[in-house]
Tab-separated table of C-alpha atoms in Angstrom:
chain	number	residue	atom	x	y	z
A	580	UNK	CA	0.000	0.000	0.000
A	581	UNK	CA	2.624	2.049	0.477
A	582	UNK	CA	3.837	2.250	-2.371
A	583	UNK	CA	0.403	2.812	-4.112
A	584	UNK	CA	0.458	5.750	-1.914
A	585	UNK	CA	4.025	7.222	-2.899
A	586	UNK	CA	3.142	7.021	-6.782
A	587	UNK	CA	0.008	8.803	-6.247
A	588	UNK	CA	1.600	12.014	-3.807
A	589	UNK	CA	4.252	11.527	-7.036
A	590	UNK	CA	1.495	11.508	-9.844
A	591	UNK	CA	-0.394	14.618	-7.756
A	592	UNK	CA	2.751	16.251	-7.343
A	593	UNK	CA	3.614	15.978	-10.726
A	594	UNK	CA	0.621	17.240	-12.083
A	595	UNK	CA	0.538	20.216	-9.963
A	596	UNK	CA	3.901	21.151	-11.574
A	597	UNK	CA	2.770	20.832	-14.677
A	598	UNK	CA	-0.332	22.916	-13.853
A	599	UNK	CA	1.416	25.336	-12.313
A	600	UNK	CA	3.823	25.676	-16.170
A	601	UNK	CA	1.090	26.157	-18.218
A	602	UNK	CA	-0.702	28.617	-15.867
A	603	UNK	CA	2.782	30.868	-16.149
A	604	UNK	CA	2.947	30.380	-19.656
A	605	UNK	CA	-0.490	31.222	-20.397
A	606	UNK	CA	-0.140	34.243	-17.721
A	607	UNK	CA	2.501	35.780	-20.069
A	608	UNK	CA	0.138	36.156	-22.677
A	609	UNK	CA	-0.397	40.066	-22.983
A	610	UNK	CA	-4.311	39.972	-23.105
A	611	UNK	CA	-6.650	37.290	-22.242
A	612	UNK	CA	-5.951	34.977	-19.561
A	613	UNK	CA	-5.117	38.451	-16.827
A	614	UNK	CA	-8.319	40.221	-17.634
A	615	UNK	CA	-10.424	37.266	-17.258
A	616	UNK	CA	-9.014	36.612	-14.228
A	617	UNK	CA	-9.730	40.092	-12.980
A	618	UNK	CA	-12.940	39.814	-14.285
A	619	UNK	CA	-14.224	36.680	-12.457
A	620	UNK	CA	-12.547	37.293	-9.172
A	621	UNK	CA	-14.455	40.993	-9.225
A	622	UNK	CA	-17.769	39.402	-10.618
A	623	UNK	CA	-17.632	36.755	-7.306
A	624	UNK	CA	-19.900	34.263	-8.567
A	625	UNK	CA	-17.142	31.814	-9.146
A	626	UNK	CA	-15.065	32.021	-5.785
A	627	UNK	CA	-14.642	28.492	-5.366
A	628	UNK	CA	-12.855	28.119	-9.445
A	629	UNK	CA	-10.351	30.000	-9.163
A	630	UNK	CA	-6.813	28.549	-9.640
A	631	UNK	CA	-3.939	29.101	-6.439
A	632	UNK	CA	-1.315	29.747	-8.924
A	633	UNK	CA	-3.354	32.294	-10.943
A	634	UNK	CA	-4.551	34.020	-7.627
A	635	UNK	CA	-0.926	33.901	-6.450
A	636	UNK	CA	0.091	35.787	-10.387
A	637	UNK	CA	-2.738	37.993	-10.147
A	638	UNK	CA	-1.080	39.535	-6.913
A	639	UNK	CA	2.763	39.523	-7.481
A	640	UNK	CA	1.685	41.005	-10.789
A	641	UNK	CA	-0.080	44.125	-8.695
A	642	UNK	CA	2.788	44.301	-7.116
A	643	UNK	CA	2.902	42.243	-4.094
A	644	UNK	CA	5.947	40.555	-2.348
A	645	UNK	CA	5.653	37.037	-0.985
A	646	UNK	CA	6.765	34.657	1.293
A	647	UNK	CA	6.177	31.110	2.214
A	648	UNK	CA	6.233	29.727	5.399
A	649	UNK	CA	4.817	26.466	5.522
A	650	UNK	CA	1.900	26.076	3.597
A	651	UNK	CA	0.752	30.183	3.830
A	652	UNK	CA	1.761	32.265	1.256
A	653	UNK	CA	1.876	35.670	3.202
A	654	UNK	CA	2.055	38.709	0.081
A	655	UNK	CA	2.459	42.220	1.299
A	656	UNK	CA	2.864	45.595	-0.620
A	657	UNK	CA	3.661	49.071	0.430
A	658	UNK	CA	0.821	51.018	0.661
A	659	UNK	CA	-1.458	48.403	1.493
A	660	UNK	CA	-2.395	47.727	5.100
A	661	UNK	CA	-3.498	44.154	4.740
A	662	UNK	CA	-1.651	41.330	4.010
A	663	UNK	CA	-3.034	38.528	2.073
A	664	UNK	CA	-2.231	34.837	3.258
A	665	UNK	CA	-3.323	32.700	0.566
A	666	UNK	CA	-3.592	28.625	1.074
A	667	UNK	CA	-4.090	25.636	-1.529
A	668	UNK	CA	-7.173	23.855	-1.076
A	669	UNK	CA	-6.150	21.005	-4.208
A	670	UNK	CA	-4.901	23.296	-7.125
A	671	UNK	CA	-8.048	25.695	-6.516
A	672	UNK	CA	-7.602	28.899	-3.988
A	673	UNK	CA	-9.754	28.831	-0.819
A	674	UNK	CA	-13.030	30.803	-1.875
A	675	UNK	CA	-13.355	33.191	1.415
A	676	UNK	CA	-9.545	34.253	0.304
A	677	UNK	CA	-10.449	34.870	-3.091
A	678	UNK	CA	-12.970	37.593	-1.611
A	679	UNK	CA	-10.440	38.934	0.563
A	680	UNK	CA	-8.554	39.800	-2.632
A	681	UNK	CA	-11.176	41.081	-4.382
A	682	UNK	CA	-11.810	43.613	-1.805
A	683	UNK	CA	-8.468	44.449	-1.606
A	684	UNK	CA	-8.861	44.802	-5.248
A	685	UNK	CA	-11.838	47.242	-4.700
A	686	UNK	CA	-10.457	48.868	-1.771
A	687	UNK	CA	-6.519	50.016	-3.377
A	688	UNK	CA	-8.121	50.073	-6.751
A	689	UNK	CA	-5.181	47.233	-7.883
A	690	UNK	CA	-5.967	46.790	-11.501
A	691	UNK	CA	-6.670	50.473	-12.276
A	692	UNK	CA	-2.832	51.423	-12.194
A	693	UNK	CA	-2.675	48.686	-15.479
């Protein structure tokens, strides 16, 4: 069984990885995959779809430091009081943290400086 076990952490692992590629490559594209991001964090009908690794490029991209300690990804910028600390839940962001984003997006007016 244990064994079973490792190649599946390895196959999830794996996959993640390659997730995580494609999201970056398709997060270089200059229009398209950023706007619709915006657009469906800020509409917040869809909280629980929304990727970790495009939630995580949608704020480094505003700006935002980060570090990792453990499994919280703790992002800070000047000028903003609040500090986001984003967790995985599977490849998908936690849905209550992608409304604390969105009103931080609201609040600092983020994608306005674009």
């Amino acid at each position: 069984m244990t064994n079973a076990v490792n190649i599946h952490e390895a196959k999830t692992r794996l996959l993640d990885i390659i997730g995580n590629y494609i999201s970056n490559q398709e997060w270089k594209s200059p229009m398209g995959r950023y706007e619709k991001l915006l657009t469906q964090i800020l509409r917040g009908n869809s909280d629980a779809n929304i990727l970790f690794s495009d939630l995580v490029n949608l704020l480094t991209h505003f700006g935002f430091e980060m570090r990792v300690k453990g499994s919280h990804h703790i992002f800070r910028k000047k000028g903003v009081e609040e500090r986001p600390n984003l967790q995985k839940e599977g490849s998908k962001a936690k849905p209550y943290q992608v409304k604390q984003v969105r009103n931080l997006i609201l609040k600092y007016k983020l994608g306005d400086e674009e």
